GROMACS .gro file of C-alpha atoms in nm:
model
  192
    1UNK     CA    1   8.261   8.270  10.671
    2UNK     CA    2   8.454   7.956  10.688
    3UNK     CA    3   8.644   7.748  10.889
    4UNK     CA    4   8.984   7.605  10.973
    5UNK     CA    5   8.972   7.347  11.207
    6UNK     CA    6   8.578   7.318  11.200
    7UNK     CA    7   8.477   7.170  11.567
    8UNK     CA    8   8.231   6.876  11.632
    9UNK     CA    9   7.972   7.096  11.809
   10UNK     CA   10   7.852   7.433  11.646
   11UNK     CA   11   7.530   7.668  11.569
   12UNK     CA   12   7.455   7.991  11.419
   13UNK     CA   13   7.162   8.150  11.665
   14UNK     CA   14   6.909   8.398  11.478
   15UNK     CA   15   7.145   8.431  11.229
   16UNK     CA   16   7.375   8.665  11.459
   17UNK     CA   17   7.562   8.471  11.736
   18UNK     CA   18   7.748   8.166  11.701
   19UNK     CA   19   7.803   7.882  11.957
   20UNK     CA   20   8.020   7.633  11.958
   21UNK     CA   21   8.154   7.327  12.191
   22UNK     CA   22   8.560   7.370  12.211
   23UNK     CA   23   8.758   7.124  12.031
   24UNK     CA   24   8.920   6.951  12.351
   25UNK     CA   25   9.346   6.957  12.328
   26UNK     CA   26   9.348   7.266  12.085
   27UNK     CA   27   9.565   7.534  12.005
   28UNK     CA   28   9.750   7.793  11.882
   29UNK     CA   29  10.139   7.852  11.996
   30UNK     CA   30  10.470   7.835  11.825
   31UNK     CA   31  10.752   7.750  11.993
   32UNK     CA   32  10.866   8.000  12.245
   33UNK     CA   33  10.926   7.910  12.603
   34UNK     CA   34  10.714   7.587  12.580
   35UNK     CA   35  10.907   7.476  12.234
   36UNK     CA   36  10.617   7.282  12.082
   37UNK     CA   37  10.409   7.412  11.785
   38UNK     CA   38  10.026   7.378  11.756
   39UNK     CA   39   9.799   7.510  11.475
   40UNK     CA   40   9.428   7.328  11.541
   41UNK     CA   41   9.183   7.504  11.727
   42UNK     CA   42   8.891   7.603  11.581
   43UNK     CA   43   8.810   7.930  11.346
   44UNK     CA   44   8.566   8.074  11.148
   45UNK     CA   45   8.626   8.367  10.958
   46UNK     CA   46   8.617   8.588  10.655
   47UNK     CA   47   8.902   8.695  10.453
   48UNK     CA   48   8.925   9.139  10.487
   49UNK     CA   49   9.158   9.343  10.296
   50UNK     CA   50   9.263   9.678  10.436
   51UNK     CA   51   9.136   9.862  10.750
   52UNK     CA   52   8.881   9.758  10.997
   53UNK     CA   53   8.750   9.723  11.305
   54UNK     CA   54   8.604   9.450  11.438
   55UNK     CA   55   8.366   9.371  11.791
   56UNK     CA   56   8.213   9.090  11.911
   57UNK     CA   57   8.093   8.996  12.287
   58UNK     CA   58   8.187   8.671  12.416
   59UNK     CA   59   8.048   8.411  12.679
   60UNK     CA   60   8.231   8.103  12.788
   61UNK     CA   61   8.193   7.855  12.995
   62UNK     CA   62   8.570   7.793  13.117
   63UNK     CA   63   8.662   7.530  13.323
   64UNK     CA   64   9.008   7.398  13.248
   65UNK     CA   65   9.331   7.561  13.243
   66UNK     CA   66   9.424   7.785  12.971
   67UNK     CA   67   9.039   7.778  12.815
   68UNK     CA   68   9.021   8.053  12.582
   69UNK     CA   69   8.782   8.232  12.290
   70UNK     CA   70   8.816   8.534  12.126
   71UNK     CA   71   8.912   8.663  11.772
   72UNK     CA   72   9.189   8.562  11.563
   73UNK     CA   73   9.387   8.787  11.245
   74UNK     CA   74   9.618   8.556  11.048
   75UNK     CA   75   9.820   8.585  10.732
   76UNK     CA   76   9.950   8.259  10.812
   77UNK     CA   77  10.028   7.971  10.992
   78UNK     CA   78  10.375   8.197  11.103
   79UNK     CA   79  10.213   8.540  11.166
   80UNK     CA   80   9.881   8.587  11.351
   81UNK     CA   81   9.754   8.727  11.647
   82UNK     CA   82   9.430   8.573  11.900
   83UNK     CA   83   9.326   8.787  12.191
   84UNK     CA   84   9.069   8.729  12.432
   85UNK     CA   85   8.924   8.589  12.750
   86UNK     CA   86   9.162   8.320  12.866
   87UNK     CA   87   9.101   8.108  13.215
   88UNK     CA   88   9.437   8.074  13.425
   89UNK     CA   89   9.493   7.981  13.741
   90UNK     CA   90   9.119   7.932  13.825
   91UNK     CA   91   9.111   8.315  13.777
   92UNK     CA   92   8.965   8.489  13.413
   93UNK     CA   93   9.221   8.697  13.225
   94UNK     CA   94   9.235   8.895  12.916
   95UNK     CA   95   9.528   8.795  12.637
   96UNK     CA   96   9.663   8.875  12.302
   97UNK     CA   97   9.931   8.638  12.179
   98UNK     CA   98  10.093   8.808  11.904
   99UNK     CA   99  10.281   8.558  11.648
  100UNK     CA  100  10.562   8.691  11.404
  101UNK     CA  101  10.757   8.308  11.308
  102UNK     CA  102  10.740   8.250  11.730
  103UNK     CA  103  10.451   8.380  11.974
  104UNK     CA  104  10.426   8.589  12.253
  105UNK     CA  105  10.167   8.598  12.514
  106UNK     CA  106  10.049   8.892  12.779
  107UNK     CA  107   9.782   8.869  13.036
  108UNK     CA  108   9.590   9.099  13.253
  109UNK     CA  109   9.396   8.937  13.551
  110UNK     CA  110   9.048   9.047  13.601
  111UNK     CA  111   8.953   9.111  13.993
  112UNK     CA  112   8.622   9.035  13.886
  113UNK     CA  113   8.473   8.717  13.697
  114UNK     CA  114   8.231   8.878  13.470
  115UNK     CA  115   7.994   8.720  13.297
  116UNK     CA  116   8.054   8.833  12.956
  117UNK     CA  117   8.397   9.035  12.769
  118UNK     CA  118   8.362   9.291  12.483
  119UNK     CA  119   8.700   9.302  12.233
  120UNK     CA  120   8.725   9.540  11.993
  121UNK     CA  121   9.012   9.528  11.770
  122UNK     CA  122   9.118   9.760  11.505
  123UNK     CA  123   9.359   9.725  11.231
  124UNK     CA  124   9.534  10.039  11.096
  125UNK     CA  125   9.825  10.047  10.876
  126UNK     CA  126  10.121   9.824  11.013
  127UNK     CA  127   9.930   9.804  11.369
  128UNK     CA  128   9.700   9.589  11.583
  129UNK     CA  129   9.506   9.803  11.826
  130UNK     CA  130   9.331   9.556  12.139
  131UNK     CA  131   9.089   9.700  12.360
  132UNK     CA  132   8.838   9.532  12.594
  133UNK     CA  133   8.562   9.601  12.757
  134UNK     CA  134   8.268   9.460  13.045
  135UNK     CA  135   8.010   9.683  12.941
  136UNK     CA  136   8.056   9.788  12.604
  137UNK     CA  137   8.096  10.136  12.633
  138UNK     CA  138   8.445  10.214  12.831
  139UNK     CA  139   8.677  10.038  12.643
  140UNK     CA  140   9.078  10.001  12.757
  141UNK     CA  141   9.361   9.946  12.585
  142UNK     CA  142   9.538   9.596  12.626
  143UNK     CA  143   9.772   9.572  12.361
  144UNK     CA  144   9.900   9.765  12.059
  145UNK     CA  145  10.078   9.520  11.830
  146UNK     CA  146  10.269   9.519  11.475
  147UNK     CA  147  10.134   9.362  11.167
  148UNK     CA  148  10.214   9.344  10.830
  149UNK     CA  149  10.062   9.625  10.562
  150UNK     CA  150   9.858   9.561  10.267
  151UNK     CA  151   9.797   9.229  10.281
  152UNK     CA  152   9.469   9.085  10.338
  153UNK     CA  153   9.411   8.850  10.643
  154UNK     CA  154   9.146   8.569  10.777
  155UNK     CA  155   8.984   8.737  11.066
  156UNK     CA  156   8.698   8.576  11.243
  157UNK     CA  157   8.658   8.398  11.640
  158UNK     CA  158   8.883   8.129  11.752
  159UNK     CA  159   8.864   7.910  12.088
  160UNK     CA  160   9.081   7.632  12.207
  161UNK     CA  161   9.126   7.431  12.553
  162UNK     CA  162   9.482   7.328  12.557
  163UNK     CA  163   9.441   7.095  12.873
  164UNK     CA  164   9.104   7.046  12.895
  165UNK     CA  165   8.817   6.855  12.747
  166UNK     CA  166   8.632   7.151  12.581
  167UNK     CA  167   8.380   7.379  12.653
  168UNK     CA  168   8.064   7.578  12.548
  169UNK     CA  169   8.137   7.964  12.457
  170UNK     CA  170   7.882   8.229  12.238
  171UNK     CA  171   7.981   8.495  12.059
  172UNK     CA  172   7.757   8.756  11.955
  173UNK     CA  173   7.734   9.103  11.783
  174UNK     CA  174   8.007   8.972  11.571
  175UNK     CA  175   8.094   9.298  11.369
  176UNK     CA  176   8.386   9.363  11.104
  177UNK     CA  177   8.380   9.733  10.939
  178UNK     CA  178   8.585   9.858  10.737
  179UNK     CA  179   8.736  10.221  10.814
  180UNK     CA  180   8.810  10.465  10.552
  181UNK     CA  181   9.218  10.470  10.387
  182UNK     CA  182   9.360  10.749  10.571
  183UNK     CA  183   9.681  10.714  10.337
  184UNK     CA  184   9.418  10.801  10.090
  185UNK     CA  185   9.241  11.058  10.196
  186UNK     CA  186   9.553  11.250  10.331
  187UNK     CA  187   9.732  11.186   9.949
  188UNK     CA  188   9.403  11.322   9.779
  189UNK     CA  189   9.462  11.614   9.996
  190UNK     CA  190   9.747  11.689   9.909
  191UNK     CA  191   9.756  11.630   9.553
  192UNK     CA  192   9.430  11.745   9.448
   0.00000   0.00000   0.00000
């Protein structure tokens, strides 16, 4: 893995989770509503062709509005998607900004301030699939998203503290498998 944006403050624990200390005034947005553009939180990841699934458990320390971690796919500076645990209005919320030239953003508000989130995203054809879960074994859907086909993307964890001065978060389990082609599968059906 690499990174764009490397923070101060990082460590890789047993070789399996990954902490870091949030850049302070980081982030990723482009332009709608707020009409700024900002491309320099941190992110490590991999570069992954095709389909795949990815989980990874996450456990932050938020204090400051709009704290966030969680796991970024990018093709680009223009297209990209982050979804996560993100702290606002004192409360913890999951969110999936979805970025195609301008970004979106949707929230749900947990009742409950847990101490730890589970993603698990999955990439098939021209579609983002985000669920979430507190226990790692019901997962819900948050967000079902376009992306762009057969290209290969960076995918890896992201965090960023827009207005605050930073902040420690873990992620562990950090998992990225690959799924078999269905396009394949169902031509070789077909034509075999």
């Amino acid at each position: 893995m690499q990174w764009f944006n490397e923070p101060d403050k990082w460590n890789i624990i047993n070789d399996a989770s990954l902490s870091m200390y949030v850049t302070p005034h980081t982030d990723f947005w482009r332009k709608t509503h707020y009409g700024f553009t900002v491309d320099d939180g941190p992110f490590c990841y991999s570069i992954i062709g095709g389909e795949f699934e990815v989980t990874v458990k996450i456990t932050g320390e938020y204090k400051s509005r709009y704290d966030q971690a969680g796991v970024m796919i990018r093709i680009d500076e223009k297209t990209w998607i982050k979804t996560g645990v993100e702290y606002v209005n004192k409360r913890i919320n999951l969110s999936a900004v979805v970025t195609h030239k301008n970004s979106d953003w949707s929230v749900i508000e947990l009742s409950q301030k847990p101490d730890f989130v589970w993603l698990k995203i999955t990439r098939r054809l021209d579609a983002i699939e985000i669920k979430y879960s507190l226990d790692n074994k019901d997962f819900t859907l948050m967000r079902l998203a376009y992306f762009p086909d057969n290209k290969p993307v960076m995918v890896g964890l992201t965090a960023a503290s827009p207005d605050g001065d930073g902040f420690d978060v873990v992620f562990e389990e950090f998992i990225i498998k690959h799924l078999p082609d269905k396009r394949r599968s169902e031509w070789l059906k077909q034509n075999l």
